[in-house]
Amino acid sequence: MHPTDPDGLSAAGPAAIRRGPAAAGRGARSALTRRSLLRAAGAGALGLGALPALAACGIPPAKREGGGEMSDDHSAKERTVVFSNWTEYMDVGEDKTSRPTLDAFTRRTGITVRYTEDINDNVEFFGKIQPQLAAGQAIGRDLICVTDWLAARMIRLGWAQKLDPALLPHAYSRLSAQFRAPDWDPGRAYSYPWTAISTVIAYNIKATGGKTVDSVSQLLDDRSLKGRVGLLQEMRDTVGMTLLDLGKNPERFTDEDFDEAMERLGGAVDGKQIRRFTGNDYTSDLDRGDLAACLAWAGDVIQLQAGNPDIRFAVPAAGYLTSTDNLLVPAGARHRANATRLIDYYYEPPVAARLAAYINYVCPVDGVAPELARIDPALARNTLIVPDRAMAARSRAFRSLTSEEEKAYEERFAELIGA
């Protein structure tokens, strides 16, 4: 047992951690939706237009502009925490039912985790919890994991509670610099990343005839790829990567910059360069070679490479986009302190390594590489999981949008992709 790991997690070898690609082979978890669509219809039904509708029905919206009301905390007497997460976003034991890191947390602290994987889509989940939050009611969860744009909205609406920094010694010291200061939660007062999702270029070297594809310009202009290019249905990823290719910064772009990116994308659509806009389903097309190259999420690339040596990836010289899935304590949570302790636990390197080895997404924890190497040296060297300084420096986030911008941009993008 490693001396810095009282729970024995870092001692587990590769066979003890059932990583997605190793267990399920090619295309494992290809149907998962870490990045869900926020199409105009979904935004209108569940997000942007919902608050006025609630008010019209006599349900007052919660306090806005940050600072969710602190609920009474029952953590000391009720040694439990209710945690909602995405499907297959937690390590699983060899028996396929145990949760090793959660079990170790309970053994150490005496806090039982009621863990549920009931988040399949950000918009759908928000629609489920929004009426209760807007009415000032608890949602029956102490900890949730949502993508950055939804985390930003919940903080702005006052539906997330501030975290107690005294309970976050590991998280505060170990959070990678890359993720410390999002514009929607400066200083991480309300949230901490569970994992990060990098958007890169993936290509099938056999389908490209041996050609490397390493820029968005190639995707949009290289006629040898015509009709075999995939872009993502997620507006922030596709537009953000296009902005970078145009020399714009997605963290500080204007309406005029957005227009330029949309014109660039529209030209590629009109010229039949793009085969289709996809969700996670690009993986099977790329694997077969029906797509020669595409925008892709790093976790999918790692999983595909485990079963297909022809799958390659490139990080454009112009940079790449990184988003985060984030842990929040929602307004009305009964066990705020227990939830905060669980957040901090996942910033201990042995624990973070165990999680990263299973889910294969970017780990936001500094110092995880040596622990990850004990599990699988190849994963520790993979910059799609543990970015080195050079790669981290090329990462950009898509800036927060106002409600008006979000609605307008999503409507225009939905029209572009035919949604």
Coordinates of C-alpha atoms in Angstrom, one line a residue:
M1 CA 0.0 0.0 0.0
H2 CA 1.3 3.4 -1.0
P3 CA 2.0 5.5 2.1
T4 CA 0.1 8.5 0.8
D5 CA -2.9 6.3 0.1
P6 CA -4.6 5.1 3.3
D7 CA -7.5 3.6 1.3
G8 CA -5.3 1.5 -0.9
L9 CA -6.6 2.8 -4.2
S10 CA -3.3 3.5 -5.9
A11 CA -2.2 0.0 -5.3
A12 CA -4.7 -1.4 -7.8
G13 CA -3.2 -2.6 -11.0
P14 CA -4.8 -2.3 -14.5
A15 CA -6.7 -5.5 -14.1
A16 CA -8.5 -4.2 -11.0
I17 CA -9.8 -1.1 -12.8
R18 CA -12.3 -1.9 -15.6
R19 CA -11.6 0.9 -17.9
G20 CA -14.2 1.4 -20.7
P21 CA -12.0 0.5 -23.7
A22 CA -10.2 -2.3 -22.0
A23 CA -13.4 -4.0 -21.0
A24 CA -15.8 -3.4 -23.8
G25 CA -13.5 -3.0 -26.8
R26 CA -14.0 -0.8 -29.8
G27 CA -16.7 1.8 -29.5
A28 CA -17.2 1.3 -25.8
R29 CA -19.6 3.9 -24.3
S30 CA -20.0 5.5 -27.7
A31 CA -23.7 6.2 -26.9
L32 CA -23.0 8.3 -23.8
T33 CA -23.7 12.0 -23.9
R34 CA -21.2 13.9 -21.7
R35 CA -21.8 17.0 -23.9
S36 CA -25.6 17.2 -24.5
L37 CA -27.2 19.4 -27.1
L38 CA -28.6 22.8 -26.1
R39 CA -30.7 23.3 -29.2
A40 CA -33.0 26.2 -29.6
A41 CA -36.1 24.0 -29.0
G42 CA -34.6 22.5 -25.8
A43 CA -33.5 25.9 -24.6
G44 CA -36.9 27.4 -25.1
A45 CA -38.8 24.5 -23.4
L46 CA -36.5 23.9 -20.5
G47 CA -34.2 26.8 -20.0
L48 CA -34.3 30.3 -21.5
G49 CA -38.0 30.7 -21.6
A50 CA -39.0 28.8 -18.5
L51 CA -38.6 31.4 -15.8
P52 CA -41.1 33.8 -17.3
A53 CA -43.5 30.9 -17.7
L54 CA -43.1 29.9 -14.1
A55 CA -43.7 33.4 -12.9
A56 CA -46.9 33.5 -15.0
C57 CA -48.1 30.4 -13.2
G58 CA -47.6 32.1 -9.9
I59 CA -44.4 30.3 -8.9
P60 CA -41.8 32.9 -8.0
P61 CA -38.3 32.4 -9.4
A62 CA -35.5 32.0 -6.9
K63 CA -33.2 34.8 -6.0
R64 CA -30.9 35.7 -8.9
E65 CA -27.3 36.7 -9.4
G66 CA -25.5 34.2 -7.2
G67 CA -25.6 33.4 -3.5
G68 CA -28.1 30.6 -3.1
E69 CA -29.7 30.6 0.3
M70 CA -27.8 28.4 2.8
S71 CA -30.0 25.6 3.9
D72 CA -30.0 24.0 7.3
D73 CA -27.2 21.5 7.3
H74 CA -28.0 18.1 8.8
S75 CA -24.6 16.5 8.0
A76 CA -23.5 16.0 11.6
K77 CA -26.6 13.9 12.5
E78 CA -27.3 12.4 9.1
R79 CA -24.1 10.7 7.9
T80 CA -25.2 10.5 4.3
V81 CA -24.9 12.4 1.0
V82 CA -27.1 12.1 -2.1
F83 CA -25.1 12.4 -5.3
S84 CA -26.5 12.6 -8.9
N85 CA -24.1 12.0 -11.8
W86 CA -23.8 11.0 -15.4
T87 CA -23.9 7.4 -16.7
E88 CA -20.6 5.5 -16.4
Y89 CA -18.9 8.6 -14.8
M90 CA -17.7 6.7 -11.8
D91 CA -15.1 3.8 -11.3
V92 CA -16.6 0.3 -11.0
G93 CA -15.1 -2.7 -9.4
E94 CA -14.3 -6.1 -11.0
D95 CA -17.7 -7.3 -9.8
K96 CA -19.3 -4.6 -12.0
T97 CA -21.5 -3.4 -9.1
S98 CA -19.2 -1.9 -6.4
R99 CA -17.9 1.6 -6.5
P100 CA -14.3 1.4 -5.1
T101 CA -13.7 5.1 -4.5
L102 CA -17.1 5.7 -3.0
D103 CA -16.8 2.6 -0.9
A104 CA -13.4 3.8 0.4
F105 CA -14.9 7.2 1.2
T106 CA -17.6 5.6 3.3
R107 CA -15.1 3.4 5.2
R108 CA -12.9 6.4 6.0
T109 CA -15.6 8.9 7.0
G110 CA -18.7 6.9 8.0
I111 CA -20.7 8.9 5.4
T112 CA -22.9 6.7 3.2
V113 CA -23.2 7.9 -0.4
R114 CA -26.5 7.4 -2.2
Y115 CA -25.2 7.5 -5.7
T116 CA -27.5 7.7 -8.7
E117 CA -26.6 8.0 -12.4
D118 CA -29.7 9.8 -13.4
I119 CA -28.2 12.6 -15.5
N120 CA -28.4 11.8 -19.2
D121 CA -28.7 15.3 -20.7
N122 CA -28.1 18.7 -19.2
V123 CA -31.3 20.2 -20.6
E124 CA -33.4 17.2 -19.6
F125 CA -32.0 17.2 -16.0
F126 CA -32.5 21.0 -15.7
G127 CA -36.1 20.6 -16.7
K128 CA -36.5 18.0 -14.0
I129 CA -35.1 20.1 -11.1
Q130 CA -36.0 23.6 -12.3
P131 CA -39.6 23.8 -11.0
Q132 CA -38.6 22.8 -7.5
L133 CA -35.6 25.2 -7.4
A134 CA -37.7 28.0 -8.7
A135 CA -40.3 27.4 -6.0
G136 CA -37.6 27.4 -3.3
Q137 CA -37.9 23.7 -2.7
A138 CA -35.1 21.1 -2.2
I139 CA -34.5 18.7 -5.1
G140 CA -33.5 15.7 -2.9
R141 CA -29.9 15.9 -3.9
D142 CA -26.8 17.1 -2.1
L143 CA -24.4 17.0 -5.0
I144 CA -24.9 17.2 -8.7
C145 CA -22.6 17.2 -11.8
V146 CA -23.5 19.5 -14.6
T147 CA -21.7 21.0 -17.6
D148 CA -20.2 24.4 -17.3
W149 CA -22.9 26.4 -19.1
L150 CA -25.6 24.9 -16.9
A151 CA -23.4 25.4 -13.7
A152 CA -23.1 29.0 -14.7
R153 CA -26.8 29.4 -15.1
M154 CA -27.6 27.8 -11.7
I155 CA -25.1 30.0 -10.0
R156 CA -26.5 33.1 -11.7
L157 CA -30.0 32.2 -10.6
G158 CA -29.0 31.6 -7.0
W159 CA -29.6 27.9 -7.1
A160 CA -26.2 26.7 -5.9
Q161 CA -24.7 27.1 -2.4
K162 CA -21.3 28.5 -1.7
L163 CA -18.7 25.9 -0.7
D164 CA -16.9 26.1 2.7
P165 CA -13.2 26.5 1.8
A166 CA -12.2 25.0 5.2
L167 CA -13.6 21.7 4.0
L168 CA -11.7 21.8 0.7
P169 CA -8.0 21.7 1.6
H170 CA -7.1 19.2 -1.2
A171 CA -9.4 20.7 -3.8
Y172 CA -8.0 24.2 -3.1
S173 CA -4.4 23.2 -3.3
R174 CA -4.7 20.6 -6.1
L175 CA -7.0 22.2 -8.6
S176 CA -5.1 22.7 -11.9
A177 CA -4.4 26.3 -12.7
Q178 CA -6.1 25.7 -16.1
F179 CA -9.5 25.4 -14.3
R180 CA -9.2 27.9 -11.4
A181 CA -10.9 31.0 -12.7
P182 CA -13.8 30.4 -15.1
D183 CA -15.6 33.7 -15.8
W184 CA -18.9 32.2 -14.4
D185 CA -17.4 31.2 -11.0
P186 CA -14.2 33.2 -10.3
G187 CA -12.1 31.5 -7.6
R188 CA -14.4 28.5 -7.6
A189 CA -16.6 29.7 -4.8
Y190 CA -19.6 27.5 -5.9
S191 CA -18.1 24.7 -8.0
Y192 CA -15.2 22.3 -8.6
P193 CA -14.6 20.3 -11.8
W194 CA -15.4 16.6 -11.8
T195 CA -13.6 16.3 -15.1
A196 CA -12.8 18.2 -18.2
I197 CA -13.7 17.5 -21.8
S198 CA -11.3 18.6 -24.5
T199 CA -12.4 19.1 -28.1
V200 CA -9.7 18.1 -30.6
I201 CA -9.5 16.8 -34.2
A202 CA -9.7 13.1 -34.7
Y203 CA -9.0 11.3 -38.0
N204 CA -8.7 7.8 -39.4
I205 CA -5.3 7.7 -41.0
K206 CA -6.4 4.9 -43.4
A207 CA -9.4 6.9 -44.5
T208 CA -7.3 10.0 -45.1
G209 CA -4.8 8.1 -47.2
G210 CA -2.0 8.6 -44.7
K211 CA -2.6 12.4 -44.5
T212 CA -2.4 14.1 -41.1
V213 CA -5.4 16.4 -40.3
D214 CA -4.4 19.0 -37.7
S215 CA -6.5 22.1 -38.3
V216 CA -10.1 23.2 -38.6
S217 CA -9.1 24.9 -41.9
Q218 CA -8.3 21.4 -43.3
L219 CA -11.7 20.1 -42.1
L220 CA -13.5 23.0 -43.8
D221 CA -11.3 23.4 -47.0
D222 CA -9.4 20.3 -47.9
R223 CA -11.2 18.9 -50.9
S224 CA -9.7 15.5 -50.5
L225 CA -11.9 15.2 -47.4
K226 CA -15.1 16.5 -49.0
G227 CA -18.2 14.8 -47.8
R228 CA -16.3 12.8 -45.1
V229 CA -15.9 15.5 -42.4
G230 CA -17.9 15.6 -39.2
L231 CA -18.5 18.6 -36.9
L232 CA -20.3 18.6 -33.6
Q233 CA -23.9 19.4 -32.9
E234 CA -22.7 21.2 -29.7
M235 CA -22.6 24.9 -30.7
R236 CA -19.9 25.9 -28.2
D237 CA -17.5 23.2 -29.5
T238 CA -17.9 23.7 -33.2
V239 CA -18.1 27.5 -33.1
G240 CA -15.4 27.8 -30.5
M241 CA -13.0 25.7 -32.6
T242 CA -13.8 27.7 -35.7
L243 CA -13.2 31.0 -33.8
L244 CA -9.8 29.7 -32.7
D245 CA -9.0 28.8 -36.3
L246 CA -9.9 32.4 -37.3
G247 CA -7.5 33.8 -34.8
K248 CA -10.3 34.8 -32.4
N249 CA -10.4 34.0 -28.6
P250 CA -13.6 32.1 -27.6
E251 CA -13.1 33.5 -24.1
R252 CA -13.5 37.1 -25.5
F253 CA -15.4 37.1 -28.8
T254 CA -17.9 39.6 -30.1
D255 CA -21.1 39.3 -32.1
E256 CA -19.1 40.2 -35.2
D257 CA -16.7 37.3 -34.5
F258 CA -19.6 34.9 -34.1
D259 CA -21.0 36.1 -37.4
E260 CA -17.6 35.5 -39.1
A261 CA -17.4 31.9 -37.7
M262 CA -20.9 31.1 -38.8
E263 CA -20.2 32.4 -42.3
R264 CA -17.1 30.2 -42.4
L265 CA -19.1 27.2 -41.3
G266 CA -22.0 28.0 -43.7
G267 CA -19.6 28.0 -46.6
A268 CA -18.4 24.5 -45.7
V269 CA -22.0 23.3 -45.4
D270 CA -23.0 24.8 -48.7
G271 CA -20.0 23.3 -50.4
K272 CA -20.9 19.8 -49.2
Q273 CA -17.6 19.6 -47.3
I274 CA -19.5 18.4 -44.2
R275 CA -21.0 15.0 -44.1
R276 CA -23.0 15.6 -41.0
F277 CA -23.1 17.3 -37.6
T278 CA -23.0 14.7 -34.8
G279 CA -23.3 13.9 -31.1
N280 CA -21.2 11.0 -29.7
D281 CA -22.4 8.9 -32.7
Y282 CA -19.4 10.1 -34.8
T283 CA -17.4 7.3 -33.1
S284 CA -18.8 4.5 -35.2
D285 CA -18.4 6.4 -38.5
L286 CA -14.8 7.4 -37.7
D287 CA -14.0 3.8 -36.6
R288 CA -15.3 2.5 -40.0
G289 CA -13.7 5.3 -42.0
D290 CA -17.0 6.7 -43.2
L291 CA -15.8 9.9 -41.6
A292 CA -12.2 10.6 -42.5
A293 CA -11.8 13.4 -39.9
C294 CA -14.0 15.2 -37.4
L295 CA -14.1 17.3 -34.3
A296 CA -14.1 14.9 -31.4
W297 CA -14.1 14.7 -27.6
A298 CA -10.9 13.4 -26.1
G299 CA -12.4 10.7 -24.0
D300 CA -13.9 9.1 -27.1
V301 CA -10.6 9.2 -28.9
I302 CA -8.9 7.4 -26.1
Q303 CA -11.5 4.7 -26.2
L304 CA -11.5 4.3 -30.0
Q305 CA -7.7 4.1 -30.1
A306 CA -7.8 1.1 -27.8
G307 CA -9.5 -0.9 -30.5
N308 CA -8.4 0.7 -33.7
P309 CA -4.7 1.6 -34.4
D310 CA -5.8 3.8 -37.4
I311 CA -7.4 6.4 -35.1
R312 CA -5.3 9.5 -34.5
F313 CA -5.8 12.9 -33.0
A314 CA -4.3 16.3 -33.3
V315 CA -4.4 19.5 -31.2
P316 CA -4.5 22.4 -33.6
A317 CA -1.7 25.0 -33.4
A318 CA -4.5 27.6 -33.0
G319 CA -5.6 25.9 -29.8
Y320 CA -8.5 23.7 -28.7
L321 CA -11.6 24.1 -26.6
T322 CA -12.0 22.6 -23.1
S323 CA -15.2 22.5 -21.1
T324 CA -15.9 21.1 -17.7
D325 CA -18.5 19.0 -15.9
N326 CA -18.8 20.5 -12.4
L327 CA -19.8 19.5 -8.9
L328 CA -22.4 21.8 -7.3
V329 CA -24.3 21.7 -4.0
P330 CA -27.8 22.8 -5.0
A331 CA -29.9 25.2 -3.0
G332 CA -31.9 23.4 -0.3
A333 CA -29.4 20.5 0.1
R334 CA -29.6 18.8 3.5
H335 CA -26.1 17.6 3.7
R336 CA -23.9 20.4 2.5
A337 CA -20.8 19.6 4.6
N338 CA -20.9 15.9 3.7
A339 CA -21.1 16.8 0.0
T340 CA -18.3 19.3 0.3
R341 CA -16.1 16.6 2.0
L342 CA -16.9 14.3 -0.9
I343 CA -15.8 16.9 -3.4
D344 CA -12.5 17.4 -1.5
Y345 CA -11.9 13.6 -1.4
Y346 CA -11.9 13.4 -5.2
Y347 CA -9.0 15.9 -5.3
E348 CA -6.7 13.5 -3.4
P349 CA -4.3 12.2 -6.1
P350 CA -4.8 8.4 -5.5
V351 CA -8.5 8.8 -5.7
A352 CA -8.4 11.1 -8.7
A353 CA -6.1 8.6 -10.4
R354 CA -8.5 5.8 -9.9
L355 CA -11.3 7.8 -11.4
A356 CA -9.3 9.0 -14.3
A357 CA -8.1 5.5 -15.1
Y358 CA -11.8 4.4 -15.5
I359 CA -13.4 7.4 -17.3
N360 CA -10.5 8.5 -19.5
Y361 CA -11.4 12.2 -19.4
V362 CA -9.1 15.1 -18.5
C363 CA -8.2 15.0 -14.8
P364 CA -8.3 18.5 -13.1
V365 CA -6.1 17.4 -10.2
D366 CA -2.5 18.5 -10.0
G367 CA -0.1 15.7 -9.1
V368 CA -2.2 12.9 -10.4
A369 CA 0.3 11.6 -12.9
P370 CA 2.6 9.6 -10.5
E371 CA -0.5 7.9 -9.0
L372 CA -2.0 7.2 -12.4
A373 CA 1.3 5.7 -13.5
R374 CA 1.0 3.1 -10.8
I375 CA -2.2 2.0 -12.4
D376 CA -1.3 2.3 -16.1
P377 CA 1.9 4.2 -17.3
A378 CA 0.4 4.8 -20.7
L379 CA -2.6 6.7 -19.2
A380 CA -0.2 8.8 -17.2
R381 CA 1.6 9.8 -20.4
N382 CA -1.5 10.6 -22.3
T383 CA -1.9 14.3 -22.6
L384 CA -5.6 13.9 -23.3
I385 CA -6.0 12.8 -19.7
V386 CA -3.1 14.7 -18.0
P387 CA -2.3 17.7 -20.1
D388 CA 1.3 18.9 -20.0
R389 CA 2.1 22.6 -19.6
A390 CA 2.4 23.1 -23.4
M391 CA -1.0 21.5 -24.1
A392 CA -2.7 23.3 -21.2
A393 CA -1.5 26.6 -22.5
R394 CA -3.3 26.0 -25.7
S395 CA -6.6 25.3 -24.0
R396 CA -9.5 27.9 -24.2
A397 CA -12.9 28.0 -22.7
F398 CA -16.1 29.3 -24.4
R399 CA -17.1 32.4 -22.6
S400 CA -20.3 32.7 -20.6
L401 CA -23.3 33.9 -22.6
T402 CA -26.2 36.1 -21.5
S403 CA -29.6 34.7 -21.9
E404 CA -30.2 36.8 -25.0
E405 CA -26.9 35.7 -26.6
E406 CA -27.6 32.0 -25.8
K407 CA -31.0 32.1 -27.4
A408 CA -29.8 34.0 -30.5
Y409 CA -26.6 31.9 -31.0
E410 CA -28.3 28.6 -30.5
E411 CA -31.1 29.5 -32.9
R412 CA -28.7 30.4 -35.7
F413 CA -26.6 27.3 -35.1
A414 CA -29.7 25.1 -35.1
E415 CA -30.7 26.6 -38.5
L416 CA -27.1 25.9 -39.8
I417 CA -27.1 22.3 -38.9
G418 CA -30.8 21.7 -39.8
A419 CA -31.9 20.9 -36.3

